[in-house]
mmCIF file with all atom_site columns, C-alpha atoms in Angstrom:
data_model
loop_
_atom_site.group_PDB
_atom_site.id
_atom_site.type_symbol
_atom_site.label_atom_id
_atom_site.label_alt_id
_atom_site.label_comp_id
_atom_site.label_asym_id
_atom_site.label_entity_id
_atom_site.label_seq_id
_atom_site.pdbx_PDB_ins_code
_atom_site.Cartn_x
_atom_site.Cartn_y
_atom_site.Cartn_z
_atom_site.occupancy
_atom_site.B_iso_or_equiv
_atom_site.pdbx_formal_charge
_atom_site.auth_seq_id
_atom_site.auth_comp_id
_atom_site.auth_asym_id
_atom_site.auth_atom_id
_atom_site.pdbx_PDB_model_num
ATOM 1   C CA . UNK J 1 1   ? 105.316 240.775 101.891 1.00 54.00 ? 166 UNK J CA 1
ATOM 2   C CA . UNK J 1 2   ? 101.789 242.457 101.780 1.00 56.00 ? 167 UNK J CA 1
ATOM 3   C CA . UNK J 1 3   ? 100.723 244.952 104.027 1.00 51.00 ? 168 UNK J CA 1
ATOM 4   C CA . UNK J 1 4   ? 98.671  242.461 106.386 1.00 43.00 ? 169 UNK J CA 1
ATOM 5   C CA . UNK J 1 5   ? 101.595 239.688 106.621 1.00 44.00 ? 170 UNK J CA 1
ATOM 6   C CA . UNK J 1 6   ? 103.907 242.606 107.489 1.00 48.00 ? 171 UNK J CA 1
ATOM 7   C CA . UNK J 1 7   ? 101.535 243.741 110.645 1.00 44.00 ? 172 UNK J CA 1
ATOM 8   C CA . UNK J 1 8   ? 101.477 240.195 111.859 1.00 40.00 ? 173 UNK J CA 1
ATOM 9   C CA . UNK J 1 9   ? 105.167 240.186 111.796 1.00 41.00 ? 174 UNK J CA 1
ATOM 10  C CA . UNK J 1 10  ? 105.108 242.663 113.514 1.00 44.00 ? 175 UNK J CA 1
ATOM 11  C CA . UNK J 1 11  ? 102.775 241.595 116.253 1.00 48.00 ? 176 UNK J CA 1
ATOM 12  C CA . UNK J 1 12  ? 104.548 238.509 116.593 1.00 49.00 ? 177 UNK J CA 1
ATOM 13  C CA . UNK J 1 13  ? 107.815 240.337 116.255 1.00 48.00 ? 178 UNK J CA 1
ATOM 14  C CA . UNK J 1 14  ? 106.651 242.869 119.419 1.00 52.00 ? 179 UNK J CA 1
ATOM 15  C CA . UNK J 1 15  ? 105.052 240.124 121.342 1.00 62.00 ? 180 UNK J CA 1
ATOM 16  C CA . UNK J 1 16  ? 108.774 237.862 121.165 1.00 70.00 ? 181 UNK J CA 1
ATOM 17  C CA . UNK J 1 17  ? 110.202 240.975 122.477 1.00 67.00 ? 182 UNK J CA 1
ATOM 18  C CA . UNK J 1 18  ? 108.415 240.988 124.933 1.00 77.00 ? 183 UNK J CA 1
ATOM 19  C CA . UNK J 1 19  ? 108.454 237.867 126.817 1.00 83.00 ? 184 UNK J CA 1
ATOM 20  C CA . UNK J 1 20  ? 111.974 238.065 126.681 1.00 83.00 ? 185 UNK J CA 1
ATOM 21  C CA . UNK J 1 21  ? 112.182 241.179 128.472 1.00 88.00 ? 186 UNK J CA 1
ATOM 22  C CA . UNK J 1 22  ? 109.745 239.184 130.894 1.00 90.00 ? 187 UNK J CA 1
ATOM 23  C CA . UNK J 1 23  ? 112.072 236.142 130.759 1.00 93.00 ? 188 UNK J CA 1
ATOM 24  C CA . UNK J 1 24  ? 115.087 238.390 132.106 1.00 94.00 ? 189 UNK J CA 1
ATOM 25  C CA . UNK J 1 25  ? 113.239 240.367 134.135 1.00 94.00 ? 190 UNK J CA 1
ATOM 26  C CA . UNK J 1 26  ? 111.976 237.510 136.161 1.00 95.00 ? 191 UNK J CA 1
ATOM 27  C CA . UNK J 1 27  ? 115.188 235.632 136.364 1.00 96.00 ? 192 UNK J CA 1
ATOM 28  C CA . UNK J 1 28  ? 117.296 239.118 137.456 1.00 97.00 ? 193 UNK J CA 1
ATOM 29  C CA . UNK J 1 29  ? 114.874 238.982 139.756 1.00 97.00 ? 194 UNK J CA 1
ATOM 30  C CA . UNK J 1 30  ? 114.748 235.549 140.686 1.00 97.00 ? 195 UNK J CA 1
ATOM 31  C CA . UNK J 1 31  ? 118.837 234.744 141.137 1.00 97.00 ? 196 UNK J CA 1
ATOM 32  C CA . UNK J 1 32  ? 118.430 238.623 143.012 1.00 97.00 ? 197 UNK J CA 1
ATOM 33  C CA . UNK J 1 33  ? 116.687 237.510 145.589 1.00 97.00 ? 198 UNK J CA 1
ATOM 34  C CA . UNK J 1 34  ? 118.979 234.487 145.950 1.00 98.00 ? 199 UNK J CA 1
ATOM 35  C CA . UNK J 1 35  ? 122.130 236.274 146.457 1.00 98.00 ? 200 UNK J CA 1
ATOM 36  C CA . UNK J 1 36  ? 121.136 238.988 149.094 1.00 97.00 ? 201 UNK J CA 1
ATOM 37  C CA . UNK J 1 37  ? 119.842 236.166 150.986 1.00 98.00 ? 202 UNK J CA 1
ATOM 38  C CA . UNK J 1 38  ? 123.472 234.285 150.426 1.00 98.00 ? 203 UNK J CA 1
ATOM 39  C CA . UNK J 1 39  ? 124.900 237.210 151.155 1.00 97.00 ? 204 UNK J CA 1
ATOM 40  C CA . UNK J 1 40  ? 123.227 237.177 153.944 1.00 97.00 ? 205 UNK J CA 1
ATOM 41  C CA . UNK J 1 41  ? 124.187 234.225 155.592 1.00 98.00 ? 206 UNK J CA 1
ATOM 42  C CA . UNK J 1 42  ? 127.992 234.442 154.307 1.00 98.00 ? 207 UNK J CA 1
ATOM 43  C CA . UNK J 1 43  ? 127.991 237.946 156.806 1.00 97.00 ? 208 UNK J CA 1
ATOM 44  C CA . UNK J 1 44  ? 126.386 235.906 159.737 1.00 97.00 ? 209 UNK J CA 1
ATOM 45  C CA . UNK J 1 45  ? 128.963 233.686 159.671 1.00 97.00 ? 210 UNK J CA 1
ATOM 46  C CA . UNK J 1 46  ? 131.532 236.477 159.344 1.00 97.00 ? 211 UNK J CA 1
ATOM 47  C CA . UNK J 1 47  ? 130.229 238.441 162.499 1.00 97.00 ? 212 UNK J CA 1
ATOM 48  C CA . UNK J 1 48  ? 129.678 234.895 164.112 1.00 96.00 ? 213 UNK J CA 1
ATOM 49  C CA . UNK J 1 49  ? 133.804 234.303 163.484 1.00 96.00 ? 214 UNK J CA 1
ATOM 50  C CA . UNK J 1 50  ? 134.238 238.074 164.647 1.00 95.00 ? 215 UNK J CA 1
ATOM 51  C CA . UNK J 1 51  ? 136.982 238.201 161.625 1.00 94.00 ? 216 UNK J CA 1
ATOM 52  C CA . UNK J 1 52  ? 139.406 241.358 161.446 1.00 93.00 ? 217 UNK J CA 1
ATOM 53  C CA . UNK J 1 53  ? 138.727 243.748 158.715 1.00 90.00 ? 218 UNK J CA 1
ATOM 54  C CA . UNK J 1 54  ? 141.983 242.411 156.767 1.00 91.00 ? 219 UNK J CA 1
ATOM 55  C CA . UNK J 1 55  ? 139.288 240.024 156.186 1.00 93.00 ? 220 UNK J CA 1
ATOM 56  C CA . UNK J 1 56  ? 137.245 241.892 154.623 1.00 91.00 ? 221 UNK J CA 1
ATOM 57  C CA . UNK J 1 57  ? 139.258 243.872 152.782 1.00 90.00 ? 222 UNK J CA 1
ATOM 58  C CA . UNK J 1 58  ? 140.342 240.979 151.516 1.00 94.00 ? 223 UNK J CA 1
ATOM 59  C CA . UNK J 1 59  ? 137.086 239.980 150.573 1.00 95.00 ? 224 UNK J CA 1
ATOM 60  C CA . UNK J 1 60  ? 136.177 242.972 148.835 1.00 92.00 ? 225 UNK J CA 1
ATOM 61  C CA . UNK J 1 61  ? 139.150 242.844 146.332 1.00 93.00 ? 226 UNK J CA 1
ATOM 62  C CA . UNK J 1 62  ? 138.981 239.408 145.401 1.00 96.00 ? 227 UNK J CA 1
ATOM 63  C CA . UNK J 1 63  ? 135.042 240.566 144.745 1.00 96.00 ? 228 UNK J CA 1
ATOM 64  C CA . UNK J 1 64  ? 136.398 243.358 142.860 1.00 93.00 ? 229 UNK J CA 1
ATOM 65  C CA . UNK J 1 65  ? 139.007 240.541 140.814 1.00 96.00 ? 230 UNK J CA 1
ATOM 66  C CA . UNK J 1 66  ? 135.752 238.730 139.772 1.00 97.00 ? 231 UNK J CA 1
ATOM 67  C CA . UNK J 1 67  ? 133.882 241.080 138.607 1.00 95.00 ? 232 UNK J CA 1
ATOM 68  C CA . UNK J 1 68  ? 136.021 242.911 136.558 1.00 93.00 ? 233 UNK J CA 1
ATOM 69  C CA . UNK J 1 69  ? 137.830 239.876 134.957 1.00 96.00 ? 234 UNK J CA 1
ATOM 70  C CA . UNK J 1 70  ? 135.665 236.695 135.483 1.00 97.00 ? 235 UNK J CA 1
ATOM 71  C CA . UNK J 1 71  ? 132.210 237.338 135.409 1.00 96.00 ? 236 UNK J CA 1
ATOM 72  C CA . UNK J 1 72  ? 132.206 239.398 131.426 1.00 95.00 ? 237 UNK J CA 1
ATOM 73  C CA . UNK J 1 73  ? 133.703 236.670 130.599 1.00 95.00 ? 238 UNK J CA 1
ATOM 74  C CA . UNK J 1 74  ? 131.609 233.785 132.270 1.00 96.00 ? 239 UNK J CA 1
ATOM 75  C CA . UNK J 1 75  ? 128.086 235.577 132.375 1.00 95.00 ? 240 UNK J CA 1
ATOM 76  C CA . UNK J 1 76  ? 126.629 233.497 129.477 1.00 93.00 ? 241 UNK J CA 1
ATOM 77  C CA . UNK J 1 77  ? 127.713 230.286 130.218 1.00 93.00 ? 242 UNK J CA 1
ATOM 78  C CA . UNK J 1 78  ? 126.055 228.119 133.383 1.00 91.00 ? 243 UNK J CA 1
ATOM 79  C CA . UNK J 1 79  ? 129.807 229.259 135.600 1.00 94.00 ? 244 UNK J CA 1
ATOM 80  C CA . UNK J 1 80  ? 128.888 232.820 135.592 1.00 95.00 ? 245 UNK J CA 1
ATOM 81  C CA . UNK J 1 81  ? 125.553 231.324 137.745 1.00 96.00 ? 246 UNK J CA 1
ATOM 82  C CA . UNK J 1 82  ? 128.900 230.331 141.059 1.00 96.00 ? 247 UNK J CA 1
ATOM 83  C CA . UNK J 1 83  ? 131.032 233.137 139.703 1.00 97.00 ? 248 UNK J CA 1
ATOM 84  C CA . UNK J 1 84  ? 127.916 235.131 140.864 1.00 97.00 ? 249 UNK J CA 1
ATOM 85  C CA . UNK J 1 85  ? 127.490 233.487 144.000 1.00 98.00 ? 250 UNK J CA 1
ATOM 86  C CA . UNK J 1 86  ? 130.914 233.650 144.960 1.00 97.00 ? 251 UNK J CA 1
ATOM 87  C CA . UNK J 1 87  ? 131.162 237.239 143.854 1.00 97.00 ? 252 UNK J CA 1
ATOM 88  C CA . UNK J 1 88  ? 127.738 238.447 146.780 1.00 98.00 ? 253 UNK J CA 1
ATOM 89  C CA . UNK J 1 89  ? 129.307 235.159 148.825 1.00 97.00 ? 254 UNK J CA 1
ATOM 90  C CA . UNK J 1 90  ? 132.575 236.959 149.650 1.00 97.00 ? 255 UNK J CA 1
ATOM 91  C CA . UNK J 1 91  ? 131.091 240.612 149.591 1.00 97.00 ? 256 UNK J CA 1
ATOM 92  C CA . UNK J 1 92  ? 128.556 239.393 152.048 1.00 97.00 ? 257 UNK J CA 1
ATOM 93  C CA . UNK J 1 93  ? 131.648 237.874 154.040 1.00 97.00 ? 258 UNK J CA 1
ATOM 94  C CA . UNK J 1 94  ? 132.965 241.162 154.009 1.00 96.00 ? 259 UNK J CA 1
ATOM 95  C CA . UNK J 1 95  ? 130.438 243.144 155.630 1.00 96.00 ? 260 UNK J CA 1
ATOM 96  C CA . UNK J 1 96  ? 130.788 240.913 158.705 1.00 96.00 ? 261 UNK J CA 1
ATOM 97  C CA . UNK J 1 97  ? 133.233 243.282 160.162 1.00 95.00 ? 262 UNK J CA 1
ATOM 98  C CA . UNK J 1 98  ? 130.556 246.214 159.265 1.00 94.00 ? 263 UNK J CA 1
ATOM 99  C CA . UNK J 1 99  ? 128.156 245.078 160.468 1.00 96.00 ? 264 UNK J CA 1
ATOM 100 C CA . UNK J 1 100 ? 130.122 244.256 164.005 1.00 96.00 ? 265 UNK J CA 1
ATOM 101 C CA . UNK J 1 101 ? 131.769 247.877 163.619 1.00 93.00 ? 266 UNK J CA 1
ATOM 102 C CA . UNK J 1 102 ? 127.942 249.380 163.780 1.00 94.00 ? 267 UNK J CA 1
ATOM 103 C CA . UNK J 1 103 ? 126.051 247.067 166.543 1.00 94.00 ? 268 UNK J CA 1
ATOM 104 C CA . UNK J 1 104 ? 128.978 247.815 168.792 1.00 91.00 ? 269 UNK J CA 1
ATOM 105 C CA . UNK J 1 105 ? 127.364 250.946 169.095 1.00 89.00 ? 270 UNK J CA 1
ATOM 106 C CA . UNK J 1 106 ? 125.351 252.640 171.786 1.00 86.00 ? 271 UNK J CA 1
ATOM 107 C CA . UNK J 1 107 ? 122.171 252.685 168.922 1.00 91.00 ? 272 UNK J CA 1
ATOM 108 C CA . UNK J 1 108 ? 124.137 249.866 166.126 1.00 91.00 ? 273 UNK J CA 1
ATOM 109 C CA . UNK J 1 109 ? 120.399 248.177 165.533 1.00 94.00 ? 274 UNK J CA 1
ATOM 110 C CA . UNK J 1 110 ? 118.941 250.618 165.052 1.00 95.00 ? 275 UNK J CA 1
ATOM 111 C CA . UNK J 1 111 ? 121.369 252.711 162.740 1.00 95.00 ? 276 UNK J CA 1
ATOM 112 C CA . UNK J 1 112 ? 121.841 248.906 160.671 1.00 96.00 ? 277 UNK J CA 1
ATOM 113 C CA . UNK J 1 113 ? 118.056 248.574 160.574 1.00 96.00 ? 278 UNK J CA 1
ATOM 114 C CA . UNK J 1 114 ? 117.618 251.480 159.169 1.00 96.00 ? 279 UNK J CA 1
ATOM 115 C CA . UNK J 1 115 ? 119.627 251.254 157.296 1.00 97.00 ? 280 UNK J CA 1
ATOM 116 C CA . UNK J 1 116 ? 118.816 247.794 155.723 1.00 96.00 ? 281 UNK J CA 1
ATOM 117 C CA . UNK J 1 117 ? 115.247 249.099 156.071 1.00 97.00 ? 282 UNK J CA 1
ATOM 118 C CA . UNK J 1 118 ? 116.373 252.251 153.528 1.00 97.00 ? 283 UNK J CA 1
ATOM 119 C CA . UNK J 1 119 ? 117.911 250.511 151.111 1.00 97.00 ? 284 UNK J CA 1
ATOM 120 C CA . UNK J 1 120 ? 115.098 248.372 150.745 1.00 97.00 ? 285 UNK J CA 1
ATOM 121 C CA . UNK J 1 121 ? 112.825 251.427 150.491 1.00 97.00 ? 286 UNK J CA 1
ATOM 122 C CA . UNK J 1 122 ? 114.506 252.581 147.801 1.00 97.00 ? 287 UNK J CA 1
ATOM 123 C CA . UNK J 1 123 ? 115.415 250.112 145.686 1.00 97.00 ? 288 UNK J CA 1
ATOM 124 C CA . UNK J 1 124 ? 111.684 248.688 146.166 1.00 97.00 ? 289 UNK J CA 1
ATOM 125 C CA . UNK J 1 125 ? 110.223 252.651 145.003 1.00 97.00 ? 290 UNK J CA 1
ATOM 126 C CA . UNK J 1 126 ? 113.184 253.474 142.665 1.00 97.00 ? 291 UNK J CA 1
ATOM 127 C CA . UNK J 1 127 ? 112.089 249.711 140.646 1.00 96.00 ? 292 UNK J CA 1
ATOM 128 C CA . UNK J 1 128 ? 108.443 250.117 140.799 1.00 96.00 ? 293 UNK J CA 1
ATOM 129 C CA . UNK J 1 129 ? 108.815 253.664 139.226 1.00 96.00 ? 294 UNK J CA 1
ATOM 130 C CA . UNK J 1 130 ? 110.498 252.478 136.112 1.00 96.00 ? 295 UNK J CA 1
ATOM 131 C CA . UNK J 1 131 ? 108.675 249.005 136.200 1.00 93.00 ? 296 UNK J CA 1
ATOM 132 C CA . UNK J 1 132 ? 105.232 251.457 136.157 1.00 94.00 ? 297 UNK J CA 1
ATOM 133 C CA . UNK J 1 133 ? 106.183 254.235 133.689 1.00 93.00 ? 298 UNK J CA 1
ATOM 134 C CA . UNK J 1 134 ? 109.231 252.613 131.547 1.00 92.00 ? 299 UNK J CA 1
ATOM 135 C CA . UNK J 1 135 ? 110.167 255.029 131.247 1.00 92.00 ? 300 UNK J CA 1
ATOM 136 C CA . UNK J 1 136 ? 113.960 255.124 129.690 1.00 93.00 ? 301 UNK J CA 1
ATOM 137 C CA . UNK J 1 137 ? 116.683 256.192 131.419 1.00 95.00 ? 302 UNK J CA 1
ATOM 138 C CA . UNK J 1 138 ? 120.079 255.117 129.100 1.00 92.00 ? 303 UNK J CA 1
ATOM 139 C CA . UNK J 1 139 ? 120.594 258.826 128.808 1.00 93.00 ? 304 UNK J CA 1
ATOM 140 C CA . UNK J 1 140 ? 122.146 258.152 132.583 1.00 93.00 ? 305 UNK J CA 1
ATOM 141 C CA . UNK J 1 141 ? 124.825 255.813 131.674 1.00 91.00 ? 306 UNK J CA 1
ATOM 142 C CA . UNK J 1 142 ? 128.263 258.390 131.100 1.00 92.00 ? 307 UNK J CA 1
ATOM 143 C CA . UNK J 1 143 ? 127.333 260.589 134.043 1.00 93.00 ? 308 UNK J CA 1
ATOM 144 C CA . UNK J 1 144 ? 126.712 257.161 136.475 1.00 95.00 ? 309 UNK J CA 1
ATOM 145 C CA . UNK J 1 145 ? 130.065 256.277 134.673 1.00 93.00 ? 310 UNK J CA 1
ATOM 146 C CA . UNK J 1 146 ? 131.491 259.250 135.778 1.00 95.00 ? 311 UNK J CA 1
ATOM 147 C CA . UNK J 1 147 ? 130.627 259.603 138.574 1.00 94.00 ? 312 UNK J CA 1
ATOM 148 C CA . UNK J 1 148 ? 131.395 256.386 139.696 1.00 93.00 ? 313 UNK J CA 1
ATOM 149 C CA . UNK J 1 149 ? 134.628 256.253 138.593 1.00 93.00 ? 314 UNK J CA 1
ATOM 150 C CA . UNK J 1 150 ? 135.564 260.387 141.221 1.00 93.00 ? 315 UNK J CA 1
ATOM 151 C CA . UNK J 1 151 ? 133.838 258.469 143.914 1.00 92.00 ? 316 UNK J CA 1
ATOM 152 C CA . UNK J 1 152 ? 135.503 255.525 143.854 1.00 89.00 ? 317 UNK J CA 1
ATOM 153 C CA . UNK J 1 153 ? 139.312 256.941 143.371 1.00 91.00 ? 318 UNK J CA 1
ATOM 154 C CA . UNK J 1 154 ? 138.019 260.129 146.104 1.00 90.00 ? 319 UNK J CA 1
ATOM 155 C CA . UNK J 1 155 ? 137.271 256.821 148.565 1.00 88.00 ? 320 UNK J CA 1
ATOM 156 C CA . UNK J 1 156 ? 140.438 254.928 147.914 1.00 86.00 ? 321 UNK J CA 1
ATOM 157 C CA . UNK J 1 157 ? 141.857 258.836 148.681 1.00 88.00 ? 322 UNK J CA 1
ATOM 158 C CA . UNK J 1 158 ? 140.458 258.825 152.377 1.00 86.00 ? 323 UNK J CA 1
ATOM 159 C CA . UNK J 1 159 ? 141.907 255.633 152.767 1.00 82.00 ? 324 UNK J CA 1
ATOM 160 C CA . UNK J 1 160 ? 145.051 256.227 151.940 1.00 82.00 ? 325 UNK J CA 1
ATOM 161 C CA . UNK J 1 161 ? 144.540 259.744 153.992 1.00 84.00 ? 326 UNK J CA 1
ATOM 162 C CA . UNK J 1 162 ? 143.566 257.587 156.777 1.00 78.00 ? 327 UNK J CA 1
ATOM 163 C CA . UNK J 1 163 ? 146.971 254.954 156.245 1.00 73.00 ? 328 UNK J CA 1
ATOM 164 C CA . UNK J 1 164 ? 148.953 258.320 156.916 1.00 81.00 ? 329 UNK J CA 1
ATOM 165 C CA . UNK J 1 165 ? 147.212 258.903 159.831 1.00 80.00 ? 330 UNK J CA 1
ATOM 166 C CA . UNK J 1 166 ? 145.169 262.287 157.709 1.00 80.00 ? 331 UNK J CA 1
ATOM 167 C CA . UNK J 1 167 ? 141.554 262.160 159.069 1.00 79.00 ? 332 UNK J CA 1
ATOM 168 C CA . UNK J 1 168 ? 139.169 263.187 155.996 1.00 80.00 ? 333 UNK J CA 1
ATOM 169 C CA . UNK J 1 169 ? 135.118 262.872 157.754 1.00 84.00 ? 334 UNK J CA 1
ATOM 170 C CA . UNK J 1 170 ? 133.897 265.629 156.113 1.00 88.00 ? 335 UNK J CA 1
ATOM 171 C CA . UNK J 1 171 ? 134.992 264.729 152.435 1.00 89.00 ? 336 UNK J CA 1
ATOM 172 C CA . UNK J 1 172 ? 133.789 261.015 153.289 1.00 90.00 ? 337 UNK J CA 1
ATOM 173 C CA . UNK J 1 173 ? 130.756 261.671 154.186 1.00 93.00 ? 338 UNK J CA 1
ATOM 174 C CA . UNK J 1 174 ? 130.429 263.552 151.024 1.00 93.00 ? 339 UNK J CA 1
ATOM 175 C CA . UNK J 1 175 ? 131.599 260.632 149.114 1.00 94.00 ? 340 UNK J CA 1
ATOM 176 C CA . UNK J 1 176 ? 129.324 258.662 150.740 1.00 95.00 ? 341 UNK J CA 1
ATOM 177 C CA . UNK J 1 177 ? 126.005 261.232 149.692 1.00 95.00 ? 342 UNK J CA 1
ATOM 178 C CA . UNK J 1 178 ? 127.491 260.864 146.720 1.00 96.00 ? 343 UNK J CA 1
ATOM 179 C CA . UNK J 1 179 ? 127.546 257.139 146.052 1.00 96.00 ? 344 UNK J CA 1
ATOM 180 C CA . UNK J 1 180 ? 123.879 256.983 147.255 1.00 97.00 ? 345 UNK J CA 1
ATOM 181 C CA . UNK J 1 181 ? 122.458 258.870 144.978 1.00 96.00 ? 346 UNK J CA 1
ATOM 182 C CA . UNK J 1 182 ? 124.610 257.320 141.707 1.00 97.00 ? 347 UNK J CA 1
ATOM 183 C CA . UNK J 1 183 ? 123.893 254.012 143.496 1.00 97.00 ? 348 UNK J CA 1
ATOM 184 C CA . UNK J 1 184 ? 119.897 255.368 143.014 1.00 97.00 ? 349 UNK J CA 1
ATOM 185 C CA . UNK J 1 185 ? 120.484 256.233 139.107 1.00 97.00 ? 350 UNK J CA 1
ATOM 186 C CA . UNK J 1 186 ? 122.205 252.588 138.298 1.00 97.00 ? 351 UNK J CA 1
ATOM 187 C CA . UNK J 1 187 ? 118.801 251.061 139.837 1.00 97.00 ? 352 UNK J CA 1
ATOM 188 C CA . UNK J 1 188 ? 117.076 253.118 137.440 1.00 97.00 ? 353 UNK J CA 1
ATOM 189 C CA . UNK J 1 189 ? 119.818 252.768 135.008 1.00 97.00 ? 354 UNK J CA 1
ATOM 190 C CA . UNK J 1 190 ? 119.770 249.009 134.808 1.00 96.00 ? 355 UNK J CA 1
ATOM 191 C CA . UNK J 1 191 ? 116.500 248.873 135.267 1.00 96.00 ? 356 UNK J CA 1
ATOM 192 C CA . UNK J 1 192 ? 115.090 250.529 132.665 1.00 95.00 ? 357 UNK J CA 1
ATOM 193 C CA . UNK J 1 193 ? 117.975 249.122 130.571 1.00 95.00 ? 358 UNK J CA 1
ATOM 194 C CA . UNK J 1 194 ? 116.241 245.133 130.880 1.00 94.00 ? 359 UNK J CA 1
ATOM 195 C CA . UNK J 1 195 ? 112.239 246.028 130.451 1.00 92.00 ? 360 UNK J CA 1
ATOM 196 C CA . UNK J 1 196 ? 113.098 248.488 127.079 1.00 90.00 ? 361 UNK J CA 1
ATOM 197 C CA . UNK J 1 197 ? 115.555 245.469 125.746 1.00 85.00 ? 362 UNK J CA 1
ATOM 198 C CA . UNK J 1 198 ? 119.207 246.747 126.472 1.00 87.00 ? 363 UNK J CA 1
ATOM 199 C CA . UNK J 1 199 ? 119.757 244.291 128.979 1.00 91.00 ? 364 UNK J CA 1
ATOM 200 C CA . UNK J 1 200 ? 119.360 241.035 127.673 1.00 92.00 ? 365 UNK J CA 1
ATOM 201 C CA . UNK J 1 201 ? 121.675 238.973 130.198 1.00 96.00 ? 366 UNK J CA 1
ATOM 202 C CA . UNK J 1 202 ? 120.120 238.305 133.410 1.00 95.00 ? 367 UNK J CA 1
ATOM 203 C CA . UNK J 1 203 ? 123.759 237.042 134.713 1.00 96.00 ? 368 UNK J CA 1
ATOM 204 C CA . UNK J 1 204 ? 124.730 240.851 134.194 1.00 96.00 ? 369 UNK J CA 1
ATOM 205 C CA . UNK J 1 205 ? 121.597 242.757 135.754 1.00 96.00 ? 370 UNK J CA 1
ATOM 206 C CA . UNK J 1 206 ? 121.812 240.381 138.805 1.00 97.00 ? 371 UNK J CA 1
ATOM 207 C CA . UNK J 1 207 ? 125.050 241.717 139.240 1.00 97.00 ? 372 UNK J CA 1
ATOM 208 C CA . UNK J 1 208 ? 124.864 245.384 138.302 1.00 96.00 ? 373 UNK J CA 1
ATOM 209 C CA . UNK J 1 209 ? 121.017 245.342 140.249 1.00 97.00 ? 374 UNK J CA 1
ATOM 210 C CA . UNK J 1 210 ? 123.138 243.674 143.905 1.00 98.00 ? 375 UNK J CA 1
ATOM 211 C CA . UNK J 1 211 ? 126.740 245.851 143.847 1.00 97.00 ? 376 UNK J CA 1
ATOM 212 C CA . UNK J 1 212 ? 123.811 248.762 143.792 1.00 97.00 ? 377 UNK J CA 1
ATOM 213 C CA . UNK J 1 213 ? 122.178 247.578 146.500 1.00 97.00 ? 378 UNK J CA 1
ATOM 214 C CA . UNK J 1 214 ? 125.324 247.070 148.636 1.00 97.00 ? 379 UNK J CA 1
ATOM 215 C CA . UNK J 1 215 ? 126.974 250.296 147.860 1.00 96.00 ? 380 UNK J CA 1
ATOM 216 C CA . UNK J 1 216 ? 123.757 251.812 148.748 1.00 97.00 ? 381 UNK J CA 1
ATOM 217 C CA . UNK J 1 217 ? 123.014 249.954 151.946 1.00 98.00 ? 382 UNK J CA 1
ATOM 218 C CA . UNK J 1 218 ? 127.251 250.374 152.539 1.00 96.00 ? 383 UNK J CA 1
ATOM 219 C CA . UNK J 1 219 ? 126.633 253.830 152.262 1.00 96.00 ? 384 UNK J CA 1
ATOM 220 C CA . UNK J 1 220 ? 123.823 254.640 154.446 1.00 97.00 ? 385 UNK J CA 1
ATOM 221 C CA . UNK J 1 221 ? 125.046 252.947 157.115 1.00 96.00 ? 386 UNK J CA 1
ATOM 222 C CA . UNK J 1 222 ? 128.128 255.328 157.106 1.00 94.00 ? 387 UNK J CA 1
ATOM 223 C CA . UNK J 1 223 ? 126.044 258.611 157.298 1.00 95.00 ? 388 UNK J CA 1
ATOM 224 C CA . UNK J 1 224 ? 122.979 257.031 159.244 1.00 95.00 ? 389 UNK J CA 1
ATOM 225 C CA . UNK J 1 225 ? 126.338 256.713 162.215 1.00 92.00 ? 390 UNK J CA 1
ATOM 226 C CA . UNK J 1 226 ? 127.469 259.934 161.460 1.00 89.00 ? 391 UNK J CA 1
ATOM 227 C CA . UNK J 1 227 ? 124.009 261.070 162.053 1.00 84.00 ? 392 UNK J CA 1
ATOM 228 C CA . UNK J 1 228 ? 123.555 259.852 165.288 1.00 76.00 ? 393 UNK J CA 1
ATOM 229 C CA . UNK J 1 229 ? 127.523 260.619 166.383 1.00 65.00 ? 394 UNK J CA 1
ATOM 230 C CA . UNK J 1 230 ? 128.789 257.774 166.510 1.00 57.00 ? 395 UNK J CA 1
ATOM 231 C CA . UNK J 1 231 ? 130.632 257.078 163.693 1.00 52.00 ? 396 UNK J CA 1
#
């Protein structure tokens, strides 16, 4: 192959890679929008039914099971779409008791709206930054994984302590703040992976971004509720 042919091949390869990346990005954001809307609907149903916190916990456990054991096995098939909606539907339904708790406060509606607005602003801002600069945040991967594991184990420890009547509000707030920072990092990391070709499966990308948004929202709710003096 002469230099001209190599140049043409390189150009075509780059154009194809850019087209594939844009397709993954479009599919990811389209599916993310649909799953967020679906979660809002299931959360509304849960709130209307006034389901108990036990149901919320069971929904979270079921969603985690699907995330760990089913999503990776179905991400390359049409069944993966159904699994994604099952996961997001369960998480949305599980939000019902949490939202009812905060809405029952004196300034509950303001807290919920501030958490929603903050989540949306953070997600859009971080996504726009990565899409504009196209900066590679792949280096955050190891740090984020370790941080999420520490925060997750800390949250479990707080819940176990609460079961034995030991309240750890300071630790719980620190964990929520940690989750906010980690989820911001995850949004940067996953968006960067998509636009730089590191993530080519839009189902996996959608799940990652959805979970980041979900955890960001619930963590902001906790922090704002505590700051208001009502949590």
